[in-house]
Amino acid sequence: MISAMLFAGGVGARMKSKEIPKQFLEVDGKAIIIRTIEHFDKHPQVDNIVVACKEDWIDYLQELIAKANIKKVVAIVPGGETGFDSIHNGVVKVAEYAKDPQDIILICDGVRPMLSEKLISNCIRITREHGTAVPVTASIDSLLYSEDGYNCDKSYKRSSMYITQAPQGYTMEKILWAHEEAYKRNILNPVSSSELFIELGETVQLFIGERNNIKVTTPEDLETLRAAYYYEHYKTFAKEALRYGESNFLTSNV
């Protein structure tokens, strides 16, 4: 069995959207969280979906899921105090549906609406082969290290640096062990599941992700996302215009 576990339990403070959590912001007429869920709902290998959601928004999410005719969501659980708590709540719920220790869980932020079917498929395949699968992209920027954000005397070799993405894949056996160990060792707020495994002394399997698989965290990310959707609409319009020989009209009226 392959389960997707999406976590959307936060308020999105860095987005600075005062009245609505970032996962419920609409882009091209649809909430970001719904766009993310749809990728897993439509994927032929994904059997079910569990969502960890900010508790007072669960009813609204259920309404959006019904409106979007999403079929694979089997449970929505309350998010926790931290991102890790939200993930843990979702992992525990997925375990209720898992039938085998080698069943796969795909853990993903609820704010990655541009991930692709190919990326999900690659994550499933590599998890089957290695027990873990973490999509990454190579860093294209130089990296400096600073404790206070002002002074720096350390840099990193760019060619060895990678940016983590999601979904991250794990067997149920591995993820349940990692969460049990996290609470035993008082590792209570790892940034991601891959970082939890590394803190526990384990290695994870990397594979190349997709650079446009953005996590919508800041207002700038939201602008990028909206621009991508508007661009897709423009390309559709432009193809129609060019089909009928309207290219001169397009350029002359800009």
XYZ file of C-alpha atoms in Angstrom:
254
model
C 0.000 0.000 0.000
C 1.129 3.522 -0.779
C -0.200 6.351 1.371
C 0.336 10.074 1.007
C 0.484 12.119 4.211
C 0.150 15.866 3.748
C 0.727 18.216 6.631
C -0.887 21.634 6.737
C -1.178 22.378 10.417
C 0.585 25.747 10.543
C -0.558 29.332 10.234
C 2.067 30.400 7.688
C 3.528 33.336 9.631
C 6.130 34.056 6.935
C 3.351 34.494 4.367
C 1.925 37.366 6.466
C -1.638 36.466 5.504
C -3.490 37.616 8.614
C -6.918 36.045 8.171
C -6.227 32.779 6.404
C -3.469 30.135 6.658
C -1.297 30.056 3.547
C -2.450 26.559 2.550
C -5.975 27.908 2.047
C -4.989 30.879 -0.105
C -6.470 30.558 -3.579
C -4.468 30.498 -6.783
C -6.413 30.579 -10.022
C -9.635 29.913 -8.141
C -8.501 26.935 -6.050
C -6.883 26.615 -2.608
C -3.194 25.697 -2.597
C -3.806 22.690 -0.313
C -6.402 21.302 -2.738
C -4.053 21.689 -5.688
C -1.409 19.753 -3.743
C -3.810 16.994 -2.689
C -5.055 16.583 -6.257
C -1.632 15.454 -7.478
C -1.764 12.476 -5.108
C -5.476 11.846 -5.642
C -4.916 11.503 -9.398
C -1.729 9.412 -9.148
C -2.503 5.790 -10.113
C -0.135 4.282 -7.523
C -1.358 6.206 -4.479
C -3.980 4.264 -2.520
C -5.037 6.749 0.126
C -4.339 10.171 1.587
C -4.210 11.431 5.164
C -4.042 15.169 5.902
C -2.887 16.795 9.138
C -4.693 20.133 9.215
C -4.955 23.122 11.528
C -7.765 21.947 13.790
C -10.149 24.871 13.416
C -9.895 24.630 9.623
C -10.723 20.927 9.298
C -14.414 21.478 8.507
C -13.531 23.976 5.792
C -10.973 21.578 4.301
C -13.589 18.826 4.216
C -15.885 21.161 2.274
C -13.131 21.966 -0.229
C -12.300 18.270 -0.683
C -15.944 17.433 -1.384
C -16.259 20.352 -3.812
C -13.138 19.219 -5.692
C -14.487 15.639 -5.866
C -11.320 14.245 -4.263
C -11.824 10.548 -3.473
C -8.686 9.218 -1.775
C -8.642 11.263 1.439
C -9.480 8.729 4.159
C -8.773 10.878 7.225
C -8.056 14.431 8.349
C -6.317 14.697 11.713
C -5.567 17.796 13.797
C -2.136 19.333 13.383
C 0.187 19.718 16.346
C 2.083 22.500 18.049
C 5.020 22.085 15.652
C 5.484 20.826 12.121
C 6.945 17.610 13.493
C 3.930 17.104 15.763
C 1.648 17.502 12.744
C 3.666 14.975 10.768
C 3.622 12.591 13.717
C -0.171 12.802 14.001
C -0.451 12.007 10.304
C 2.052 9.135 10.436
C 0.195 7.513 13.336
C -3.081 7.724 11.395
C -1.501 6.266 8.235
C -0.224 3.353 10.344
C -3.860 2.417 11.001
C -4.328 1.782 7.281
C -0.944 0.209 6.518
C -0.990 -3.546 6.041
C 2.705 -4.325 5.880
C 5.957 -2.865 7.360
C 7.157 -2.318 3.790
C 4.144 -0.221 2.832
C 5.214 3.240 1.682
C 4.332 6.639 3.107
C 4.908 9.795 1.063
C 5.276 12.786 3.385
C 4.640 16.155 1.765
C 4.003 19.780 2.678
C 0.478 20.836 1.870
C 1.859 23.829 -0.023
C 3.631 22.186 -2.961
C 1.005 22.599 -5.692
C 3.427 22.290 -8.630
C 4.845 18.813 -8.008
C 4.456 16.365 -10.878
C 3.257 12.800 -11.396
C 6.780 11.881 -12.482
C 8.250 13.148 -9.215
C 5.752 11.115 -7.170
C 6.464 8.033 -9.277
C 10.225 8.427 -8.840
C 9.777 8.826 -5.089
C 7.754 5.601 -4.895
C 10.236 3.662 -7.031
C 13.295 4.759 -5.064
C 11.593 4.153 -1.721
C 10.873 0.590 -2.845
C 14.521 0.138 -3.745
C 16.163 1.803 -0.731
C 13.564 2.257 2.010
C 13.953 6.050 1.864
C 13.727 8.620 -0.922
C 14.400 12.358 -0.614
C 14.104 14.612 -3.689
C 16.733 17.345 -3.891
C 17.999 19.973 -6.273
C 21.622 21.031 -6.546
C 22.369 24.395 -4.976
C 22.978 27.067 -7.601
C 24.078 29.657 -5.031
C 27.168 29.917 -2.886
C 26.546 29.062 0.765
C 27.960 30.844 3.808
C 27.555 29.821 7.444
C 26.832 32.320 10.208
C 25.539 31.875 13.739
C 24.290 35.453 14.147
C 23.445 36.425 10.582
C 26.098 39.152 10.536
C 29.533 37.580 10.843
C 30.854 34.734 8.759
C 34.100 32.804 8.654
C 32.883 29.600 7.043
C 31.609 28.609 3.613
C 30.476 25.361 2.015
C 31.497 23.729 -1.243
C 28.570 24.498 -3.534
C 28.916 21.308 -5.572
C 28.223 19.264 -2.427
C 25.140 21.213 -1.333
C 21.564 20.158 -2.094
C 18.153 21.649 -1.328
C 15.587 19.192 0.007
C 12.090 18.936 -1.402
C 8.983 16.810 -0.914
C 7.348 14.351 -1.104
C 9.821 12.288 0.879
C 9.249 8.546 0.831
C 9.786 6.035 3.629
C 8.687 2.539 4.444
C 6.271 2.428 7.352
C 8.761 0.355 9.290
C 11.432 3.038 9.000
C 9.243 6.074 9.661
C 7.554 4.553 12.711
C 10.961 3.616 14.132
C 12.265 7.145 13.519
C 9.308 8.798 15.255
C 9.554 6.463 18.228
C 13.267 7.194 18.544
C 12.688 10.946 18.188
C 10.528 11.036 21.298
C 12.861 8.705 23.182
C 15.855 10.939 22.410
C 13.979 14.220 22.840
C 14.411 15.244 19.203
C 11.183 17.200 19.115
C 11.353 19.642 16.217
C 13.381 18.422 13.223
C 12.843 20.578 10.141
C 12.025 17.588 7.953
C 11.825 13.804 8.090
C 15.158 13.502 6.301
C 16.829 15.676 8.932
C 15.289 13.498 11.639
C 16.864 10.393 10.110
C 20.232 12.131 9.890
C 19.980 13.262 13.546
C 19.328 9.626 14.412
C 22.560 8.625 12.665
C 20.890 7.149 9.585
C 21.493 7.841 5.906
C 18.790 8.692 3.396
C 18.656 8.064 -0.341
C 18.673 11.204 -2.472
C 17.326 11.623 -5.981
C 17.068 14.645 -8.241
C 13.803 16.522 -7.861
C 12.311 19.351 -9.892
C 13.306 22.971 -9.515
C 9.794 24.272 -10.121
C 8.454 22.137 -7.245
C 8.316 25.189 -5.006
C 7.128 25.263 -1.418
C 4.844 28.277 -1.008
C 6.226 29.921 2.124
C 6.597 33.649 1.473
C 4.683 36.326 -0.484
C 7.389 36.043 -3.157
C 6.653 32.312 -3.524
C 2.979 33.098 -3.934
C 3.769 35.608 -6.672
C 5.909 32.999 -8.444
C 3.109 30.438 -8.215
C 0.466 32.804 -9.528
C 2.764 33.899 -12.335
C 3.200 30.253 -13.370
C -0.559 29.720 -13.610
C -1.112 32.979 -15.450
C 1.670 32.043 -17.859
C -0.030 28.724 -18.600
C -3.229 30.596 -19.399
C -1.297 32.975 -21.637
C 0.330 30.097 -23.527
C -3.089 28.600 -24.196
C -4.371 31.938 -25.461
C -1.260 32.497 -27.592
C -1.556 29.064 -29.226
C -5.138 29.812 -30.191
C -4.179 33.203 -31.602
C -1.224 31.872 -33.563
C -3.352 29.068 -34.990
C -5.511 31.662 -36.720
C -2.697 33.919 -37.867
C -3.222 36.550 -35.205
C 0.449 36.972 -34.228
C 0.649 40.511 -35.631
C -2.369 41.512 -33.566
C -0.713 40.094 -30.430
C 2.491 42.096 -30.841
C 0.994 45.307 -32.170
C -1.346 45.755 -29.208
C 1.143 45.192 -26.390
